[in-house]
C-alpha atoms as one frame of an Amber mdcrd trajectory, in Angstrom:
protein
  -8.870  13.125   8.434 -10.102  11.079  11.392  -8.748   7.892  12.305 -12.092
   5.896  10.763 -11.294   7.700   7.654  -7.850   5.839   7.626  -7.023   2.532
   6.139  -3.436   0.809   5.493  -3.271  -1.482   2.331  -0.827  -3.879   0.874
  -1.095  -6.556  -1.856   1.253  -9.678  -2.782   1.272 -10.687  -6.146   2.350
 -13.704  -8.140   3.244 -14.100 -11.753   0.911 -15.389 -14.445   1.158 -16.267
 -18.047   4.222 -16.918 -20.016   5.546 -13.520 -19.136   5.018 -13.757 -15.401
   3.190 -10.537 -15.421   2.107  -9.496 -11.925  -1.215 -10.311 -10.601  -3.141
  -9.902  -7.254  -2.938 -13.144  -4.869  -3.573 -11.512  -1.678  -4.909  -7.984
  -0.164  -4.880  -6.933   3.231  -6.225  -3.748   4.620  -5.535  -2.588   8.117
  -7.399   0.110  10.213  -5.534   3.128  11.756  -4.644   1.179  14.723  -3.512
  -1.891  12.769  -6.506  -4.004  13.253  -7.174  -6.197  10.283 -10.458  -5.139
   8.555  -9.575  -7.483   5.221  -7.266 -10.302   4.228  -7.982 -12.602   1.411
  -6.413 -14.629  -0.906  -7.139 -13.864  -4.424  -7.220 -16.274  -7.443  -6.059
 -14.710 -10.496  -7.805 -14.846 -13.738  -4.900 -16.305 -15.521  -2.800 -19.361
 -14.824  -0.358 -18.754 -11.914   3.272 -19.413 -13.478   5.274 -18.204 -10.488
   4.236 -17.848  -7.091   7.157 -15.745  -5.747   7.051 -17.609  -2.526  10.113
 -16.318  -1.467   8.940 -12.423  -1.719   5.128 -12.822  -1.773   4.601 -15.509
   0.950   1.899 -17.193  -1.626   1.918 -20.880  -2.071  -0.289 -23.211  -4.120
  -2.236 -24.028  -0.909  -3.558 -20.530  -0.405  -5.326 -20.801  -3.765  -7.789
 -23.427  -2.551  -9.549 -20.939  -0.304  -8.790 -18.155  -2.574 -11.741 -15.671
  -3.774 -12.052 -14.369  -7.437 -10.400 -11.339  -8.866 -14.174  -9.865  -9.234
 -15.020 -10.586  -5.834 -12.049  -9.450  -4.407 -12.050  -6.068  -6.446 -15.751
  -5.599  -5.190 -15.175  -6.072  -1.557 -12.072  -3.707  -1.669 -13.896  -0.726
  -3.466 -16.767  -1.292  -0.613 -14.003  -0.985   1.986 -11.992   1.856   0.607
 -15.131   4.119  -0.273 -14.683   7.488   1.532 -11.615   6.257   3.016  -7.775
   7.669   2.549  -5.466   4.525   1.777  -2.077   4.679   3.148   0.273   2.290
   1.653   4.026   1.952   0.241   4.372   1.635  -3.464   0.573   1.927  -3.670
   0.860   2.599  -7.580   1.680  -1.148  -7.859  -0.966  -2.281  -5.172  -3.573
  -0.227  -7.486  -2.561  -1.651 -10.715  -2.941  -5.194  -9.597  -6.466  -4.292
  -8.011  -7.491  -2.493 -11.476  -8.764   0.467 -10.028  -7.431   4.004  -8.996
  -8.375   6.512  -6.295  -7.845  10.072  -6.591  -4.327  11.372  -5.152  -6.122
  13.231  -2.511  -7.305   9.832  -1.214  -3.868   8.386  -1.305  -0.639   8.518
   1.186   2.190   6.739  -0.247   5.315   6.274   2.232   7.653   5.681  -0.451
   6.863   9.156  -1.923   6.693  11.317   0.868   9.782  13.600   1.116   9.726
  13.957   5.026   9.830  10.208   5.484  13.117  10.086   3.161  14.740  12.974
   5.278  13.952  11.259   8.542  15.661   7.994   6.881  18.552  10.158   5.674
  17.691   8.759   2.200  18.811  10.843  -0.874  15.630  12.475  -2.787  16.191
  10.634  -5.873  16.122   7.500  -4.289  12.707   5.560  -3.325  13.553   3.610
   0.011  11.990   0.434   0.453   9.331  -0.217   3.246  11.987  -2.269   4.970
  14.262   0.296   5.134  12.037   3.062   6.399  10.737   0.679   9.044  14.229
  -0.373   9.994  15.794   3.344  10.437  12.618   5.009  11.527  10.578   2.455
  13.592  13.692   0.535  14.552  11.528  -2.408  13.474  12.821  -5.265  11.587
  10.371  -6.655   8.696  10.179  -8.696   5.505  13.178 -10.955   7.037  11.615
 -13.853   4.491   8.627 -14.008   2.979   6.529 -10.961   2.724   3.265 -10.414
   4.739   0.692  -7.782   3.211  -0.859  -7.541   7.153   2.422  -6.565   8.328
   3.613  -4.165   5.380   0.156  -2.489   5.699   0.599  -2.037   9.401   4.069
  -0.873   8.845   2.857   1.683   6.287   0.182   2.848   8.654   2.602   3.117
  11.801   5.211   5.366   9.597   2.097   7.504   8.183   1.023   7.861  12.068
   4.314   9.208  12.957   4.400  12.053  10.457   0.553  12.506   9.927   0.252
  15.860  11.189   2.945  17.283   9.151   1.953  15.310   5.966  -1.644  16.416
   6.256  -0.587  20.410   6.896   1.922  19.789   3.931  -0.843  18.716   1.573
  -3.234  21.514   2.810  -0.577  24.128   2.177   0.299  22.572  -1.099  -3.147
  22.590  -2.466  -3.801  26.054  -1.060  -0.646  27.279  -3.012  -2.193  26.492
  -6.458  -5.305  28.772  -5.618  -2.985  31.934  -5.262  -3.156  34.450  -7.917
   0.331  33.560  -9.231  -1.204  30.353 -10.764  -3.911  32.088 -12.619  -3.632
  34.805 -15.169
């Protein structure tokens, strides 16, 4: 894929309702080069019962300028159309965004085996973005509150480091399923 087809994505969540279920509170999208394409606070449909500020960086004051969940979804969907999305733990981001993309349109740094090998992490362990950044990029992130822009940029940096191998692996993997051995 070309650089203009690739975007990094990260979301920050807060807890809503009695069960403090995760809900979207900020979504950030960066370009291949780490330039901010989109960065907005989002007002959940339900009452926020836990800002999770220690991790999310979200505060009550951010909700004053926040947009609705409906508006955020529409804007994000428009940006992501025909893009390949790079992120870490994308499953959770797409859950709170309340939509899915085909697996061919996602590159999740939490799941790519080669990044785990570079970080010398056991195959059954999912490394944190913080761990991958520290070991592979020699970069310190998330020392306090998380920042979705920083996390999206870091996931993109990791992808860029291994993108040639990753894309080749995907090509070979999809091609292998077309081999005769898979079809009677």
